[in-house]
Structures are given as structure tokens and as C-alpha cells.
């Protein structure tokens, strides 16, 4: 938390404020832009290789392949792992729609699982409940900054000969036990959407894996299926899903700050936890999880009235995610929509996202706390 920024008490508190983050590293970001402009190396090249190597090391993984965005990272990970037409993939409906879109894009069938009532994440038990003879893969989502129990899911996947892929779009720096995304799975897909804990200044994503064959396939698919070392020989049918070098360079500037930003998020979350218990249901953190708090989600009685109260007090709020994917119009009428997910639907009926970002001031955090408490005290 910061305490020296000139924030007026009447200013509305945002859910996130990237301007504040970028102010602190503006000189480095501008230097990165100037460097790429001077080199005129806008695709591939040394800056991209440097970022991929740095992020792979950060994730304690062998390979990282930069791609155009997080959705493409999921699509490429699925395809590189051999998921395709007719294969069934288990995933939660309590997620951003991109997780399910990626499964559909590669021609596979979506099979929605419910989530744990405390962590809001899929578990081996919820996966078992919907698994069929056609199930080919598990696509778990590390939601709001907390990882699923990858130890148990990985073991279950191996016993049942299933591909295991992680949607780590909200889990930069997160761990479960001693494992981060990509260490126990076939591959993990990250998003660097600007609002993520590690965000680009545009769209970007990356696939992390310890399997060299998967890494090579992702890279080839993302670059028009080019044969290694050849510009105009295309070994397979691929796509244009490359990351641009400018975004890789910006991410290289930001990566060294990620752990510090995470610690600030955790400090704010602890303060919310301590002050809001008894008023609302605060996020549950598994004892083995290292939660990075991409979002701070509460479950609130009279949620919609609380939202109106926060509006009056000049406090932004969000809902992640108000419509579970199986209820989305784009899935209406599909076999995937015919499913009972009582815990998912209960969560979305009460969930509310409070402001949380590393540059929040102490006064802003206290304003949020006071507003929520005053609503329930009256």
C-alpha cells in the first residue's frame, strides 16, 4: 500500500488503476519502447527470447512460448496436447467465457464441472462427478489468484490417462504447495491482458510447459506452422497467433516487480480479511495455497443493495462472473448447458469484487472497509 499519493477523499476508488502502476515505472517503459523502435524488431528477435526465458525461469518450467493473448494460449495448449474434434474436456462454468471458447475452437466438447464451495475451484471430486468414457482432458482454472489442488488433480489425471492443462490467466506467481502453474500439468496458459497481475500494454499471452514437444508444437502452430528455421516452408497448418516484441519488452520491464506487487496485494487482502469478517464471507485460502489475489471476492447478503451503497460512497465494485458459462446465450441449447451446478449458481448470486490493486492507499482501503461495515451495521 502507498500513503503518499495525492488522492482526494472525494475521488471514486477504482477497482484497478493501471495509471498509478505505470507512473512508477514510466521511465523504464519509455526506454523499452524507444529501444524496440530503434531496433525496428517488432516480431520475434532477442527481446522475445529474453522474456520467454525469464518467465520460464520464474515459473520453474523448462519452456515458455509467447503468443498473442490468453485465449490463444489456451487454444494452442489444447491443440498442442492433441485435443481436438469430439474429445471431451472437463472445466468449470465459473470462469471467464474464454476458457470454454478455447475448447470449442479446437473442436472439442465442453463438459462443465461444479466447484468447491469454499475455494470456488474444481476439485478431483467435482471432476469425478462429471467424467465419462469420452473424457480426454481436464482444464482447471486457477480463479481470482488461487490455484486448484494441482497435486491431487495431476495424480488423478495420470491414473486416468487424461491430459491436464491449466488456465493460469489469473495466477501469475501463485503456487499450490511448492508447485506453480505448468509444473505438474502438460501445459499452463497465461494471459497478460493489461489488468492482470502481470499485464502487457495491450494483448499478450504465454504457454508454459516442461514438455519440449508441446513447446515446439505451440510455437509452430502460432507461427503459421512453419518448419524450424524456415520462413516459407510450412510443415503443418497453423495460425498467426504470435506475441509482438514490443509487448514482450514491456513485460520484461514489469516482471521483476511482480513479487513486490503480489506482496502488496496480499497485505491489502489481509486487512480486508481482518476487518470484514462477520459482515461478509471473505475469500478462503487453502492452507497449501499461495494466493496472489488477482481479485478480492466476497459473498454478500443483500449484495445488490450493498452495490448501491458502495456507489453512493464513491467505491467501484465488480462481479466476476455474474453469468456462469453454462447459462450464457452462446451455450444455450447445447448439451453442455444441460447440467446442474448448484454451488456455482449459489456463488454467483452473492459474489462481489472489491477494489484491490498494489497502489491503493491506506486511506482508500479504509474507505472500502468503512463503507462495507457501515452498510451491515445499519
GROMACS .gro file of C-alpha atoms in nm, residues 83-251:
model
  169
   83UNK     CA    1  -0.712  -3.223  -2.801
   84UNK     CA    2  -0.946  -3.196  -3.098
   85UNK     CA    3  -1.267  -3.299  -3.268
   86UNK     CA    4  -1.501  -3.497  -3.045
   87UNK     CA    5  -1.276  -3.503  -2.739
   88UNK     CA    6  -1.444  -3.417  -2.409
   89UNK     CA    7  -1.279  -3.160  -2.182
   90UNK     CA    8  -1.385  -3.103  -1.820
   91UNK     CA    9  -1.372  -2.742  -1.697
   92UNK     CA   10  -1.565  -2.515  -1.460
   93UNK     CA   11  -1.853  -2.295  -1.570
   94UNK     CA   12  -1.743  -2.046  -1.304
   95UNK     CA   13  -1.481  -1.876  -1.520
   96UNK     CA   14  -1.443  -1.619  -1.795
   97UNK     CA   15  -1.601  -1.747  -2.115
   98UNK     CA   16  -1.264  -1.772  -2.294
   99UNK     CA   17  -1.187  -2.099  -2.115
  100UNK     CA   18  -1.485  -2.269  -2.276
  101UNK     CA   19  -1.445  -2.085  -2.607
  102UNK     CA   20  -1.096  -2.229  -2.645
  103UNK     CA   21  -1.229  -2.583  -2.604
  104UNK     CA   22  -1.492  -2.522  -2.869
  105UNK     CA   23  -1.241  -2.360  -3.104
  106UNK     CA   24  -1.029  -2.676  -3.122
  107UNK     CA   25  -1.342  -2.881  -3.193
  108UNK     CA   26  -1.367  -3.048  -2.853
  109UNK     CA   27  -1.676  -3.084  -2.636
  110UNK     CA   28  -1.725  -2.886  -2.317
  111UNK     CA   29  -1.814  -3.078  -2.002
  112UNK     CA   30  -1.884  -2.843  -1.711
  113UNK     CA   31  -1.797  -2.936  -1.352
  114UNK     CA   32  -1.914  -2.767  -1.034
  115UNK     CA   33  -1.669  -2.609  -0.791
  116UNK     CA   34  -1.576  -2.633  -0.425
  117UNK     CA   35  -1.797  -2.413  -0.208
  118UNK     CA   36  -1.501  -2.261  -0.022
  119UNK     CA   37  -1.234  -2.210  -0.289
  120UNK     CA   38  -1.468  -2.175  -0.592
  121UNK     CA   39  -1.230  -2.409  -0.779
  122UNK     CA   40  -1.273  -2.750  -0.941
  123UNK     CA   41  -1.154  -3.047  -0.735
  124UNK     CA   42  -1.097  -3.415  -0.804
  125UNK     CA   43  -1.440  -3.483  -0.653
  126UNK     CA   44  -1.622  -3.234  -0.879
  127UNK     CA   45  -1.429  -3.366  -1.179
  128UNK     CA   46  -1.515  -3.729  -1.097
  129UNK     CA   47  -1.882  -3.638  -1.078
  130UNK     CA   48  -1.900  -3.543  -1.448
  131UNK     CA   49  -1.630  -3.762  -1.603
  132UNK     CA   50  -1.739  -4.001  -1.878
  133UNK     CA   51  -1.575  -4.259  -2.100
  134UNK     CA   52  -1.527  -3.982  -2.359
  135UNK     CA   53  -1.332  -3.750  -2.128
  136UNK     CA   54  -0.989  -3.673  -2.274
  137UNK     CA   55  -0.867  -3.378  -2.069
  138UNK     CA   56  -0.904  -3.167  -1.756
  139UNK     CA   57  -0.879  -2.790  -1.796
  140UNK     CA   58  -0.866  -2.645  -1.446
  141UNK     CA   59  -0.897  -2.271  -1.382
  142UNK     CA   60  -0.694  -2.102  -1.110
  143UNK     CA   61  -0.953  -1.838  -1.028
  144UNK     CA   62  -0.902  -1.497  -0.865
  145UNK     CA   63  -0.537  -1.573  -0.787
  146UNK     CA   64  -0.570  -1.908  -0.607
  147UNK     CA   65  -0.453  -2.234  -0.762
  148UNK     CA   66  -0.651  -2.556  -0.766
  149UNK     CA   67  -0.509  -2.857  -0.584
  150UNK     CA   68  -0.277  -2.946  -0.871
  151UNK     CA   69  -0.115  -3.225  -0.671
  152UNK     CA   70  -0.437  -3.425  -0.649
  153UNK     CA   71  -0.563  -3.330  -0.995
  154UNK     CA   72  -0.231  -3.424  -1.156
  155UNK     CA   73  -0.231  -3.761  -0.980
  156UNK     CA   74  -0.592  -3.823  -1.085
  157UNK     CA   75  -0.516  -3.726  -1.446
  158UNK     CA   76  -0.222  -3.966  -1.466
  159UNK     CA   77  -0.420  -4.255  -1.316
  160UNK     CA   78  -0.696  -4.200  -1.572
  161UNK     CA   79  -0.472  -4.126  -1.871
  162UNK     CA   80  -0.607  -3.771  -1.907
  163UNK     CA   81  -0.437  -3.461  -2.044
  164UNK     CA   82  -0.407  -3.194  -1.772
  165UNK     CA   83  -0.400  -2.827  -1.877
  166UNK     CA   84  -0.413  -2.521  -1.650
  167UNK     CA   85  -0.584  -2.190  -1.721
  168UNK     CA   86  -0.344  -1.970  -1.525
  169UNK     CA   87  -0.470  -1.637  -1.660
  170UNK     CA   88  -0.521  -1.511  -1.302
  171UNK     CA   89  -0.236  -1.698  -1.131
  172UNK     CA   90   0.090  -1.518  -1.206
  173UNK     CA   91   0.321  -1.611  -0.919
  174UNK     CA   92   0.065  -1.834  -0.748
  175UNK     CA   93   0.158  -2.172  -0.603
  176UNK     CA   94  -0.004  -2.477  -0.452
  177UNK     CA   95   0.239  -2.635  -0.212
  178UNK     CA   96   0.573  -2.598  -0.386
  179UNK     CA   97   0.425  -2.610  -0.736
  180UNK     CA   98   0.338  -2.325  -0.970
  181UNK     CA   99   0.135  -2.341  -1.292
  182UNK     CA  100   0.287  -2.569  -1.553
  183UNK     CA  101   0.499  -2.780  -1.319
  184UNK     CA  102   0.260  -3.073  -1.271
  185UNK     CA  103   0.046  -3.037  -1.584
  186UNK     CA  104   0.106  -3.091  -1.953
  187UNK     CA  105   0.086  -2.715  -2.008
  188UNK     CA  106  -0.034  -2.392  -1.847
  189UNK     CA  107  -0.179  -2.093  -2.033
  190UNK     CA  108  -0.129  -1.740  -1.903
  191UNK     CA  109  -0.288  -1.413  -2.011
  192UNK     CA  110  -0.108  -1.079  -1.998
  193UNK     CA  111  -0.424  -0.873  -2.051
  194UNK     CA  112  -0.343  -0.524  -1.913
  195UNK     CA  113  -0.544  -0.571  -1.593
  196UNK     CA  114  -0.374  -0.896  -1.491
  197UNK     CA  115  -0.126  -0.909  -1.203
  198UNK     CA  116   0.140  -0.910  -1.475
  199UNK     CA  117  -0.012  -0.718  -1.762
  200UNK     CA  118   0.111  -0.604  -2.101
  201UNK     CA  119   0.024  -0.268  -2.255
  202UNK     CA  120  -0.207  -0.448  -2.494
  203UNK     CA  121  -0.290  -0.813  -2.555
  204UNK     CA  122  -0.039  -1.091  -2.493
  205UNK     CA  123  -0.022  -1.443  -2.352
  206UNK     CA  124   0.217  -1.733  -2.300
  207UNK     CA  125   0.217  -2.112  -2.277
  208UNK     CA  126   0.442  -2.271  -2.014
  209UNK     CA  127   0.539  -2.638  -2.021
  210UNK     CA  128   0.817  -2.877  -1.931
  211UNK     CA  129   0.746  -3.091  -2.239
  212UNK     CA  130   0.973  -2.993  -2.529
  213UNK     CA  131   0.742  -3.147  -2.790
  214UNK     CA  132   0.445  -2.945  -2.665
  215UNK     CA  133   0.652  -2.625  -2.661
  216UNK     CA  134   0.771  -2.683  -3.019
  217UNK     CA  135   0.417  -2.758  -3.135
  218UNK     CA  136   0.279  -2.441  -2.971
  219UNK     CA  137   0.550  -2.230  -3.133
  220UNK     CA  138   0.492  -2.389  -3.472
  221UNK     CA  139   0.113  -2.356  -3.458
  222UNK     CA  140   0.139  -1.991  -3.352
  223UNK     CA  141   0.365  -1.906  -3.646
  224UNK     CA  142   0.175  -2.037  -3.950
  225UNK     CA  143   0.302  -2.392  -3.899
  226UNK     CA  144   0.649  -2.301  -4.017
  227UNK     CA  145   0.914  -2.568  -4.030
  228UNK     CA  146   1.201  -2.500  -3.790
  229UNK     CA  147   1.444  -2.244  -3.932
  230UNK     CA  148   1.242  -2.188  -4.250
  231UNK     CA  149   1.048  -1.878  -4.350
  232UNK     CA  150   0.850  -2.022  -4.639
  233UNK     CA  151   0.823  -2.392  -4.560
  234UNK     CA  152   0.510  -2.474  -4.362
  235UNK     CA  153   0.517  -2.821  -4.211
  236UNK     CA  154   0.165  -2.808  -4.068
  237UNK     CA  155  -0.140  -2.587  -4.094
  238UNK     CA  156  -0.106  -2.316  -3.832
  239UNK     CA  157  -0.218  -1.967  -3.737
  240UNK     CA  158  -0.093  -1.616  -3.681
  241UNK     CA  159  -0.102  -1.609  -3.301
  242UNK     CA  160   0.239  -1.461  -3.224
  243UNK     CA  161   0.316  -1.215  -2.948
  244UNK     CA  162   0.468  -0.890  -3.070
  245UNK     CA  163   0.814  -0.799  -2.948
  246UNK     CA  164   0.706  -0.466  -2.800
  247UNK     CA  165   0.472  -0.638  -2.554
  248UNK     CA  166   0.744  -0.888  -2.463
  249UNK     CA  167   0.978  -0.597  -2.391
  250UNK     CA  168   0.720  -0.422  -2.172
  251UNK     CA  169   0.660  -0.746  -1.982
   0.00000   0.00000   0.00000
